[in-house]
PDB file of C-alpha atoms in Angstrom:
ATOM      1  CA  MET A   1       0.068   0.050   0.003  1.00 53.00           C
ATOM      2  CA  THR A   2       1.296   3.454  -1.024  1.00 66.00           C
ATOM      3  CA  SER A   3       2.292   5.702   1.943  1.00 87.00           C
ATOM      4  CA  SER A   4       1.569   9.011  -0.305  1.00 92.00           C
ATOM      5  CA  THR A   5      -0.141  11.685   1.839  1.00 94.00           C
ATOM      6  CA  LEU A   6      -1.708  13.300  -1.259  1.00 95.00           C
ATOM      7  CA  PHE A   7      -5.564  13.311  -1.239  1.00 96.00           C
ATOM      8  CA  THR A   8      -5.765  12.521  -5.035  1.00 95.00           C
ATOM      9  CA  ASP A   9      -3.757   9.341  -4.256  1.00 96.00           C
ATOM     10  CA  ALA A  10      -6.131   8.333  -1.642  1.00 97.00           C
ATOM     11  CA  MET A  11      -9.073   8.916  -3.965  1.00 97.00           C
ATOM     12  CA  THR A  12      -7.606   6.501  -6.538  1.00 97.00           C
ATOM     13  CA  LEU A  13      -9.920   3.807  -7.635  1.00 97.00           C
ATOM     14  CA  VAL A  14      -8.976   0.930  -9.966  1.00 97.00           C
ATOM     15  CA  ARG A  15     -11.812  -1.001 -11.553  1.00 96.00           C
ATOM     16  CA  VAL A  16     -11.476  -4.724 -11.118  1.00 95.00           C
ATOM     17  CA  ASP A  17     -14.860  -6.216 -12.191  1.00 91.00           C
ATOM     18  CA  GLY A  18     -18.448  -5.600 -13.193  1.00 86.00           C
ATOM     19  CA  ASP A  19     -20.880  -4.752 -15.946  1.00 89.00           C
ATOM     20  CA  GLU A  20     -23.465  -2.130 -16.810  1.00 88.00           C
ATOM     21  CA  GLU A  21     -25.247  -2.485 -13.431  1.00 94.00           C
ATOM     22  CA  VAL A  22     -22.745  -3.461 -10.723  1.00 96.00           C
ATOM     23  CA  GLN A  23     -19.074  -2.505 -10.822  1.00 97.00           C
ATOM     24  CA  THR A  24     -16.310  -3.352  -8.389  1.00 97.00           C
ATOM     25  CA  PHE A  25     -13.303  -1.119  -7.638  1.00 98.00           C
ATOM     26  CA  ALA A  26     -10.041  -1.597  -5.628  1.00 98.00           C
ATOM     27  CA  GLY A  27      -8.992   1.435  -3.452  1.00 98.00           C
ATOM     28  CA  ALA A  28      -7.040   2.127  -0.187  1.00 97.00           C
ATOM     29  CA  LEU A  29      -6.909   4.568   2.667  1.00 97.00           C
ATOM     30  CA  ASN A  30      -3.573   4.558   4.227  1.00 96.00           C
ATOM     31  CA  GLU A  31      -2.410   5.687   7.716  1.00 96.00           C
ATOM     32  CA  HIS A  32      -2.365   9.307   6.855  1.00 95.00           C
ATOM     33  CA  TRP A  33      -6.458   9.227   6.390  1.00 96.00           C
ATOM     34  CA  THR A  34      -7.093   8.155   9.822  1.00 96.00           C
ATOM     35  CA  ILE A  35      -8.259   9.578  13.193  1.00 94.00           C
ATOM     36  CA  GLY A  36      -6.373   7.697  15.822  1.00 92.00           C
ATOM     37  CA  PRO A  37      -6.060   4.205  14.684  1.00 94.00           C
ATOM     38  CA  LYS A  38      -8.984   4.112  12.447  1.00 95.00           C
ATOM     39  CA  VAL A  39      -9.958   5.274   9.031  1.00 97.00           C
ATOM     40  CA  HIS A  40     -11.614   8.849   8.899  1.00 97.00           C
ATOM     41  CA  GLY A  41     -15.172   8.576   8.179  1.00 97.00           C
ATOM     42  CA  GLY A  42     -15.089  11.750   5.857  1.00 98.00           C
ATOM     43  CA  ALA A  43     -12.632  10.007   3.736  1.00 98.00           C
ATOM     44  CA  MET A  44     -14.639   6.863   3.388  1.00 98.00           C
ATOM     45  CA  LEU A  45     -17.673   8.790   2.366  1.00 98.00           C
ATOM     46  CA  ALA A  46     -15.702  10.802  -0.353  1.00 98.00           C
ATOM     47  CA  LEU A  47     -14.314   7.356  -1.605  1.00 98.00           C
ATOM     48  CA  CYS A  48     -17.918   5.999  -1.643  1.00 98.00           C
ATOM     49  CA  ALA A  49     -18.924   9.229  -3.656  1.00 98.00           C
ATOM     50  CA  ASN A  50     -15.777   8.855  -6.044  1.00 98.00           C
ATOM     51  CA  ALA A  51     -16.921   5.159  -6.596  1.00 98.00           C
ATOM     52  CA  ALA A  52     -20.588   6.126  -7.522  1.00 98.00           C
ATOM     53  CA  ARG A  53     -19.366   8.801 -10.002  1.00 97.00           C
ATOM     54  CA  THR A  54     -16.697   6.678 -11.642  1.00 96.00           C
ATOM     55  CA  SER A  55     -19.304   3.938 -11.994  1.00 95.00           C
ATOM     56  CA  LEU A  56     -21.600   6.340 -14.180  1.00 93.00           C
ATOM     57  CA  SER A  57     -18.616   8.153 -15.993  1.00 86.00           C
ATOM     58  CA  ASP A  58     -18.574   5.777 -18.855  1.00 60.00           C
ATOM     59  CA  LEU A  59     -22.164   5.472 -19.339  1.00 57.00           C
ATOM     60  CA  SER A  60     -23.504   9.023 -19.021  1.00 51.00           C
ATOM     61  CA  GLU A  61     -24.577  10.932 -22.105  1.00 52.00           C
ATOM     62  CA  HIS A  62     -21.792  13.470 -21.463  1.00 47.00           C
ATOM     63  CA  GLY A  63     -19.132  10.877 -20.396  1.00 48.00           C
ATOM     64  CA  GLY A  64     -20.019  11.831 -16.632  1.00 54.00           C
ATOM     65  CA  ALA A  65     -18.132  15.163 -16.919  1.00 57.00           C
ATOM     66  CA  HIS A  66     -21.299  17.026 -15.231  1.00 82.00           C
ATOM     67  CA  LEU A  67     -22.247  14.206 -12.743  1.00 93.00           C
ATOM     68  CA  GLN A  68     -21.343  14.884  -9.278  1.00 97.00           C
ATOM     69  CA  PRO A  69     -22.376  13.459  -5.846  1.00 98.00           C
ATOM     70  CA  VAL A  70     -24.916  16.267  -4.812  1.00 98.00           C
ATOM     71  CA  ALA A  71     -26.255  14.071  -2.055  1.00 98.00           C
ATOM     72  CA  VAL A  72     -24.503  11.062   0.049  1.00 98.00           C
ATOM     73  CA  SER A  73     -26.386   9.230   2.752  1.00 98.00           C
ATOM     74  CA  ALA A  74     -23.856   6.819   4.493  1.00 98.00           C
ATOM     75  CA  SER A  75     -24.401   4.325   7.384  1.00 98.00           C
ATOM     76  CA  TYR A  76     -21.154   3.304   9.177  1.00 98.00           C
ATOM     77  CA  LEU A  77     -21.258  -0.433  10.301  1.00 98.00           C
ATOM     78  CA  TRP A  78     -17.826  -0.502  11.852  1.00 96.00           C
ATOM     79  CA  ALA A  79     -14.448   1.298  11.766  1.00 95.00           C
ATOM     80  CA  PRO A  80     -11.893  -0.281   9.497  1.00 96.00           C
ATOM     81  CA  ASP A  81      -8.233  -0.059   9.787  1.00 96.00           C
ATOM     82  CA  PRO A  82      -6.030   1.549   7.239  1.00 97.00           C
ATOM     83  CA  GLY A  83      -5.264  -0.602   4.268  1.00 97.00           C
ATOM     84  CA  PRO A  84      -6.909  -1.942   0.864  1.00 97.00           C
ATOM     85  CA  MET A  85     -10.494  -1.691   0.515  1.00 98.00           C
ATOM     86  CA  GLN A  86     -13.014  -3.002  -2.214  1.00 98.00           C
ATOM     87  CA  LEU A  87     -15.940  -0.831  -3.239  1.00 98.00           C
ATOM     88  CA  VAL A  88     -18.989  -2.190  -4.975  1.00 98.00           C
ATOM     89  CA  ALA A  89     -21.261   0.226  -6.861  1.00 98.00           C
ATOM     90  CA  THR A  90     -24.684  -0.764  -7.948  1.00 98.00           C
ATOM     91  CA  ILE A  91     -26.448   1.514 -10.399  1.00 97.00           C
ATOM     92  CA  ARG A  92     -30.240   2.082  -9.402  1.00 97.00           C
ATOM     93  CA  LYS A  93     -31.059   4.840 -11.742  1.00 96.00           C
ATOM     94  CA  ARG A  94     -29.864   6.505 -14.741  1.00 94.00           C
ATOM     95  CA  GLY A  95     -31.852   9.819 -15.271  1.00 93.00           C
ATOM     96  CA  ARG A  96     -31.441  12.810 -17.635  1.00 91.00           C
ATOM     97  CA  ARG A  97     -30.743  15.147 -14.596  1.00 94.00           C
ATOM     98  CA  VAL A  98     -30.544  12.738 -11.540  1.00 96.00           C
ATOM     99  CA  SER A  99     -29.088   9.397 -11.119  1.00 96.00           C
ATOM    100  CA  LEU A 100     -28.688   7.005  -8.146  1.00 98.00           C
ATOM    101  CA  VAL A 101     -25.907   4.662  -7.212  1.00 98.00           C
ATOM    102  CA  GLU A 102     -25.539   2.524  -3.985  1.00 98.00           C
ATOM    103  CA  VAL A 103     -22.098   1.707  -2.624  1.00 98.00           C
ATOM    104  CA  GLU A 104     -20.782  -0.708  -0.357  1.00 98.00           C
ATOM    105  CA  LEU A 105     -17.084  -0.144   1.007  1.00 98.00           C
ATOM    106  CA  ASN A 106     -15.768  -3.627   2.209  1.00 98.00           C
ATOM    107  CA  GLN A 107     -12.611  -4.647   3.882  1.00 97.00           C
ATOM    108  CA  GLY A 108     -11.975  -8.524   3.839  1.00 94.00           C
ATOM    109  CA  GLU A 109     -15.303  -9.994   4.293  1.00 94.00           C
ATOM    110  CA  ARG A 110     -16.867  -7.148   6.190  1.00 97.00           C
ATOM    111  CA  THR A 111     -18.949  -4.271   4.974  1.00 98.00           C
ATOM    112  CA  ALA A 112     -17.720  -0.800   6.607  1.00 98.00           C
ATOM    113  CA  VAL A 113     -20.031   1.631   4.965  1.00 98.00           C
ATOM    114  CA  ARG A 114     -23.260   1.420   2.984  1.00 98.00           C
ATOM    115  CA  ALA A 115     -23.893   4.430   1.116  1.00 98.00           C
ATOM    116  CA  VAL A 116     -26.562   5.896  -1.175  1.00 98.00           C
ATOM    117  CA  VAL A 117     -25.272   8.414  -3.557  1.00 98.00           C
ATOM    118  CA  THR A 118     -27.361  10.847  -5.699  1.00 98.00           C
ATOM    119  CA  LEU A 119     -25.678  12.143  -8.839  1.00 98.00           C
ATOM    120  CA  ALA A 120     -26.590  15.383 -10.694  1.00 97.00           C
ATOM    121  CA  GLU A 121     -25.204  18.639 -11.757  1.00 94.00           C
ATOM    122  CA  PRO A 122     -24.592  21.082  -8.783  1.00 94.00           C
ATOM    123  CA  GLU A 123     -25.122  24.495  -9.043  1.00 90.00           C
ATOM    124  CA  HIS A 124     -22.165  26.890 -10.042  1.00 84.00           C
ATOM    125  CA  HIS A 125     -21.853  30.757  -9.903  1.00 85.00           C
ATOM    126  CA  ALA A 126     -25.703  31.467 -10.109  1.00 86.00           C
ATOM    127  CA  PRO A 127     -26.748  33.645  -7.107  1.00 90.00           C
ATOM    128  CA  PRO A 128     -29.143  31.721  -5.004  1.00 92.00           C
ATOM    129  CA  LEU A 129     -32.902  32.857  -4.410  1.00 95.00           C
ATOM    130  CA  LEU A 130     -32.067  32.725  -0.558  1.00 95.00           C
ATOM    131  CA  SER A 131     -29.024  31.802   1.352  1.00 93.00           C
ATOM    132  CA  VAL A 132     -28.472  32.026   5.282  1.00 94.00           C
ATOM    133  CA  ASN A 133     -24.798  31.554   5.332  1.00 95.00           C
ATOM    134  CA  PRO A 134     -23.534  31.306   9.006  1.00 94.00           C
ATOM    135  CA  VAL A 135     -19.773  31.157   8.224  1.00 96.00           C
ATOM    136  CA  VAL A 136     -19.162  34.477   6.246  1.00 95.00           C
ATOM    137  CA  PRO A 137     -19.846  36.792   9.160  1.00 95.00           C
ATOM    138  CA  LEU A 138     -17.715  34.895  11.583  1.00 94.00           C
ATOM    139  CA  MET A 139     -14.718  33.572   9.525  1.00 96.00           C
ATOM    140  CA  THR A 140     -12.275  35.362   7.092  1.00 97.00           C
ATOM    141  CA  PRO A 141     -11.341  33.783   3.701  1.00 97.00           C
ATOM    142  CA  GLU A 142      -7.971  32.691   4.947  1.00 97.00           C
ATOM    143  CA  PRO A 143      -6.964  31.729   8.563  1.00 97.00           C
ATOM    144  CA  PRO A 144      -5.749  34.507  10.780  1.00 95.00           C
ATOM    145  CA  PRO A 145      -2.022  35.176  11.099  1.00 94.00           C
ATOM    146  CA  GLY A 146      -0.326  33.010  13.758  1.00 91.00           C
ATOM    147  CA  LEU A 147      -3.201  30.299  13.774  1.00 94.00           C
ATOM    148  CA  GLU A 148      -1.054  26.975  13.763  1.00 93.00           C
ATOM    149  CA  PRO A 149      -1.886  24.176  11.745  1.00 93.00           C
ATOM    150  CA  ILE A 150      -2.262  20.718  13.176  1.00 94.00           C
ATOM    151  CA  GLY A 151       1.390  19.203  13.195  1.00 91.00           C
ATOM    152  CA  PRO A 152       4.231  18.799  15.469  1.00 90.00           C
ATOM    153  CA  GLY A 153       3.690  20.278  18.733  1.00 88.00           C
ATOM    154  CA  HIS A 154      -0.006  20.779  18.182  1.00 90.00           C
ATOM    155  CA  PRO A 155      -2.185  19.279  20.841  1.00 87.00           C
ATOM    156  CA  MET A 156      -4.073  17.200  18.310  1.00 89.00           C
ATOM    157  CA  GLU A 157      -1.004  16.135  16.472  1.00 88.00           C
ATOM    158  CA  HIS A 158      -1.135  12.239  17.756  1.00 89.00           C
ATOM    159  CA  ILE A 159      -4.908  11.850  16.819  1.00 91.00           C
ATOM    160  CA  VAL A 160      -5.566  13.899  13.627  1.00 93.00           C
ATOM    161  CA  HIS A 161      -3.375  11.910  11.220  1.00 93.00           C
ATOM    162  CA  LEU A 162      -5.362  13.498   8.628  1.00 94.00           C
ATOM    163  CA  ALA A 163      -3.166  16.628   8.902  1.00 93.00           C
ATOM    164  CA  HIS A 164      -0.374  14.810   7.079  1.00 94.00           C
ATOM    165  CA  GLY A 165      -2.388  15.198   3.723  1.00 94.00           C
ATOM    166  CA  CYS A 166      -4.342  18.356   4.663  1.00 96.00           C
ATOM    167  CA  ASP A 167      -3.509  21.746   6.103  1.00 96.00           C
ATOM    168  CA  ILE A 168      -5.960  21.932   9.170  1.00 97.00           C
ATOM    169  CA  ARG A 169      -5.921  25.016  11.159  1.00 96.00           C
ATOM    170  CA  PRO A 170      -8.633  24.794  13.868  1.00 95.00           C
ATOM    171  CA  ALA A 171      -9.320  27.734  16.091  1.00 92.00           C
ATOM    172  CA  LEU A 172      -8.320  26.246  19.600  1.00 80.00           C
ATOM    173  CA  THR A 173     -10.481  28.913  21.416  1.00 81.00           C
ATOM    174  CA  THR A 174     -13.619  27.548  19.851  1.00 83.00           C
ATOM    175  CA  LEU A 175     -13.172  23.856  20.760  1.00 82.00           C
ATOM    176  CA  GLY A 176     -13.790  23.604  24.449  1.00 79.00           C
ATOM    177  CA  PRO A 177     -16.735  24.617  26.726  1.00 81.00           C
ATOM    178  CA  ARG A 178     -18.131  28.174  26.089  1.00 77.00           C
ATOM    179  CA  SER A 179     -17.932  30.698  28.731  1.00 73.00           C
ATOM    180  CA  ASP A 180     -21.334  31.982  28.350  1.00 75.00           C
ATOM    181  CA  GLY A 181     -22.758  28.250  28.275  1.00 74.00           C
ATOM    182  CA  GLY A 182     -23.945  28.556  24.537  1.00 79.00           C
ATOM    183  CA  PRO A 183     -23.980  25.781  22.107  1.00 86.00           C
ATOM    184  CA  PRO A 184     -20.632  24.886  20.527  1.00 91.00           C
ATOM    185  CA  VAL A 185     -19.562  26.578  17.374  1.00 93.00           C
ATOM    186  CA  ILE A 186     -16.122  24.984  16.186  1.00 95.00           C
ATOM    187  CA  GLU A 187     -14.303  26.820  13.411  1.00 96.00           C
ATOM    188  CA  MET A 188     -11.485  25.783  11.267  1.00 97.00           C
ATOM    189  CA  TRP A 189      -9.823  26.440   7.876  1.00 98.00           C
ATOM    190  CA  VAL A 190      -8.800  23.524   5.721  1.00 98.00           C
ATOM    191  CA  ARG A 191      -7.082  22.844   2.312  1.00 97.00           C
ATOM    192  CA  PRO A 192      -5.319  19.884   0.733  1.00 96.00           C
ATOM    193  CA  LYS A 193      -1.627  19.849   0.598  1.00 92.00           C
ATOM    194  CA  ASP A 194      -0.275  20.315  -3.057  1.00 84.00           C
ATOM    195  CA  ALA A 195      -3.477  20.593  -4.642  1.00 91.00           C
ATOM    196  CA  ALA A 196      -6.861  22.731  -4.916  1.00 96.00           C
ATOM    197  CA  PRO A 197      -9.780  21.523  -3.058  1.00 97.00           C
ATOM    198  CA  ASP A 198     -12.062  19.472  -5.214  1.00 97.00           C
ATOM    199  CA  VAL A 199     -15.699  18.074  -4.818  1.00 97.00           C
ATOM    200  CA  LEU A 200     -14.264  15.024  -2.963  1.00 98.00           C
ATOM    201  CA  PHE A 201     -12.183  16.940  -0.561  1.00 98.00           C
ATOM    202  CA  ALA A 202     -15.219  19.265   0.260  1.00 98.00           C
ATOM    203  CA  LEU A 203     -17.099  16.233   1.014  1.00 98.00           C
ATOM    204  CA  LEU A 204     -14.408  15.071   3.442  1.00 98.00           C
ATOM    205  CA  CYS A 205     -14.413  18.384   5.059  1.00 98.00           C
ATOM    206  CA  GLY A 206     -17.883  17.662   5.890  1.00 98.00           C
ATOM    207  CA  ASP A 207     -16.508  15.490   8.742  1.00 98.00           C
ATOM    208  CA  VAL A 208     -13.317  17.293   9.465  1.00 97.00           C
ATOM    209  CA  SER A 209     -14.023  18.849  12.836  1.00 94.00           C
ATOM    210  CA  ALA A 210     -13.516  17.482  16.226  1.00 91.00           C
ATOM    211  CA  PRO A 211     -16.602  16.298  17.970  1.00 94.00           C
ATOM    212  CA  VAL A 212     -18.787  18.919  19.205  1.00 95.00           C
ATOM    213  CA  THR A 213     -18.861  16.795  22.519  1.00 94.00           C
ATOM    214  CA  PHE A 214     -15.586  18.667  23.406  1.00 91.00           C
ATOM    215  CA  ALA A 215     -18.036  21.426  24.533  1.00 90.00           C
ATOM    216  CA  VAL A 216     -19.092  19.188  27.366  1.00 92.00           C
ATOM    217  CA  ASN A 217     -15.625  17.643  28.292  1.00 90.00           C
ATOM    218  CA  ARG A 218     -16.179  14.520  26.524  1.00 92.00           C
ATOM    219  CA  THR A 219     -13.172  14.139  24.195  1.00 89.00           C
ATOM    220  CA  GLY A 220     -13.006  10.453  23.431  1.00 89.00           C
ATOM    221  CA  TRP A 221     -13.628   8.550  20.350  1.00 91.00           C
ATOM    222  CA  ALA A 222     -17.243   9.578  18.937  1.00 94.00           C
ATOM    223  CA  PRO A 223     -18.131   6.983  16.519  1.00 94.00           C
ATOM    224  CA  THR A 224     -20.411   8.097  13.510  1.00 97.00           C
ATOM    225  CA  VAL A 225     -23.354   6.074  12.824  1.00 98.00           C
ATOM    226  CA  GLN A 226     -24.967   8.071  10.078  1.00 98.00           C
ATOM    227  CA  LEU A 227     -23.961  10.980   7.853  1.00 98.00           C
ATOM    228  CA  THR A 228     -25.785  12.664   5.173  1.00 98.00           C
ATOM    229  CA  ALA A 229     -23.843  15.334   2.942  1.00 98.00           C
ATOM    230  CA  TYR A 230     -25.127  17.629   0.334  1.00 98.00           C
ATOM    231  CA  LEU A 231     -22.802  19.023  -2.467  1.00 98.00           C
ATOM    232  CA  ARG A 232     -24.189  22.554  -3.194  1.00 97.00           C
ATOM    233  CA  ALA A 233     -21.179  23.882  -5.468  1.00 96.00           C
ATOM    234  CA  ILE A 234     -17.949  23.160  -6.727  1.00 96.00           C
ATOM    235  CA  PRO A 235     -15.303  24.708  -4.523  1.00 97.00           C
ATOM    236  CA  ALA A 236     -13.030  27.554  -5.722  1.00 96.00           C
ATOM    237  CA  ASP A 237      -9.114  27.085  -5.340  1.00 97.00           C
ATOM    238  CA  GLY A 238      -8.271  28.457  -1.897  1.00 97.00           C
ATOM    239  CA  TRP A 239      -9.037  27.689   1.902  1.00 98.00           C
ATOM    240  CA  LEU A 240     -12.402  26.016   2.870  1.00 98.00           C
ATOM    241  CA  ARG A 241     -13.898  27.636   5.873  1.00 98.00           C
ATOM    242  CA  VAL A 242     -15.585  24.946   8.178  1.00 98.00           C
ATOM    243  CA  ILE A 243     -18.131  25.653  10.939  1.00 97.00           C
ATOM    244  CA  CYS A 244     -19.355  22.727  13.086  1.00 97.00           C
ATOM    245  CA  SER A 245     -22.402  22.919  15.454  1.00 96.00           C
ATOM    246  CA  CYS A 246     -25.113  21.072  17.124  1.00 96.00           C
ATOM    247  CA  VAL A 247     -28.494  21.134  18.418  1.00 95.00           C
ATOM    248  CA  GLN A 248     -28.416  18.451  21.255  1.00 96.00           C
ATOM    249  CA  ILE A 249     -25.717  16.339  23.124  1.00 96.00           C
ATOM    250  CA  GLY A 250     -27.671  13.712  24.831  1.00 96.00           C
ATOM    251  CA  GLN A 251     -26.426  11.011  27.139  1.00 96.00           C
ATOM    252  CA  ASP A 252     -25.767   8.406  24.474  1.00 97.00           C
ATOM    253  CA  TRP A 253     -26.325  10.255  20.998  1.00 98.00           C
ATOM    254  CA  PHE A 254     -25.443  13.550  19.537  1.00 97.00           C
ATOM    255  CA  ASP A 255     -25.885  15.289  16.435  1.00 98.00           C
ATOM    256  CA  GLU A 256     -23.356  17.411  14.444  1.00 98.00           C
ATOM    257  CA  ASP A 257     -23.598  19.851  11.515  1.00 98.00           C
ATOM    258  CA  HIS A 258     -20.836  20.962   9.222  1.00 98.00           C
ATOM    259  CA  THR A 259     -21.115  23.920   6.933  1.00 98.00           C
ATOM    260  CA  VAL A 260     -18.262  24.077   4.511  1.00 98.00           C
ATOM    261  CA  VAL A 261     -17.715  27.473   2.654  1.00 98.00           C
ATOM    262  CA  ASP A 262     -15.166  28.311  -0.058  1.00 98.00           C
ATOM    263  CA  CYS A 263     -12.962  31.250  -0.353  1.00 97.00           C
ATOM    264  CA  GLU A 264     -15.289  33.053  -2.636  1.00 96.00           C
ATOM    265  CA  GLY A 265     -17.966  32.769   0.401  1.00 96.00           C
ATOM    266  CA  ARG A 266     -20.324  30.095  -1.308  1.00 96.00           C
ATOM    267  CA  ILE A 267     -21.673  27.208   0.706  1.00 97.00           C
ATOM    268  CA  VAL A 268     -20.242  24.190  -0.991  1.00 97.00           C
ATOM    269  CA  VAL A 269     -20.992  21.242   1.409  1.00 98.00           C
ATOM    270  CA  GLN A 270     -23.489  20.839   4.224  1.00 98.00           C
ATOM    271  CA  THR A 271     -23.641  17.780   6.490  1.00 98.00           C
ATOM    272  CA  ARG A 272     -25.404  16.377   9.372  1.00 98.00           C
ATOM    273  CA  GLN A 273     -24.438  13.264  11.339  1.00 98.00           C
ATOM    274  CA  LEU A 274     -25.786  11.292  14.278  1.00 98.00           C
ATOM    275  CA  ALA A 275     -22.884  10.000  16.439  1.00 98.00           C
ATOM    276  CA  MET A 276     -22.366   8.459  20.039  1.00 97.00           C
ATOM    277  CA  VAL A 277     -21.322  10.375  22.894  1.00 97.00           C
ATOM    278  CA  PRO A 278     -17.831   9.313  24.117  1.00 94.00           C
ATOM    279  CA  ALA A 279     -17.819   7.749  27.595  1.00 89.00           C
ATOM    280  CA  ARG A 280     -15.323  10.367  28.734  1.00 77.00           C
TER     281      ARG A 280
END
């Protein structure tokens, strides 16, 4: 397995079998795309989205050039280790505007993720009829001077191995409990190393934040059970701004929302997930 830290390499798929309805791809997510010892959920979601898009690329009327994963609903069955993976894409609908592909991400004999991917053409630079963008009033297009990336000496260095392939700059002042007792709002700036952010990287950023449970001093592993992502636009070249928030942290379950905005101020990805509250 390659030890590359490039996101483009992490998203590489090789078609190994299939027909017009079901296609199988080989892929791999190495140790650079993990949180702690386990593969990052956003990286797996992005890989599933890529398998769905690739399965239609040779069958689309336009060669797949305009089809993008505008909605991905993923259920996480278990947390795999870094290594080779197999993705099975089953085409359920080929439409003129909207297509649907189901994807299983497997490692060995076990299925780690089941995803339903809706593919269509996202909106581009047409102004929205209505937009309530929570990010632009709070965050500048680039990280403020002095905001350190996750790396050597950073408190999250030994957990967020994702930082080997991404430049991640969290605002540490937003990670812990709020002094006013308000809901958590975690802010961070992210971009891939040695490349411009693309659709798949923007989807990964929909799961890039530390868990909102940091706000109640629960900082352990918070496994995602279900995550739904919407791709709203193709990101511009530059930093992606991410705000993570929630509505309720229960004793067992919590919700977590990400809003990802590009350097031009456009919402590019929105996600919501259900996850389990860490024991401590």
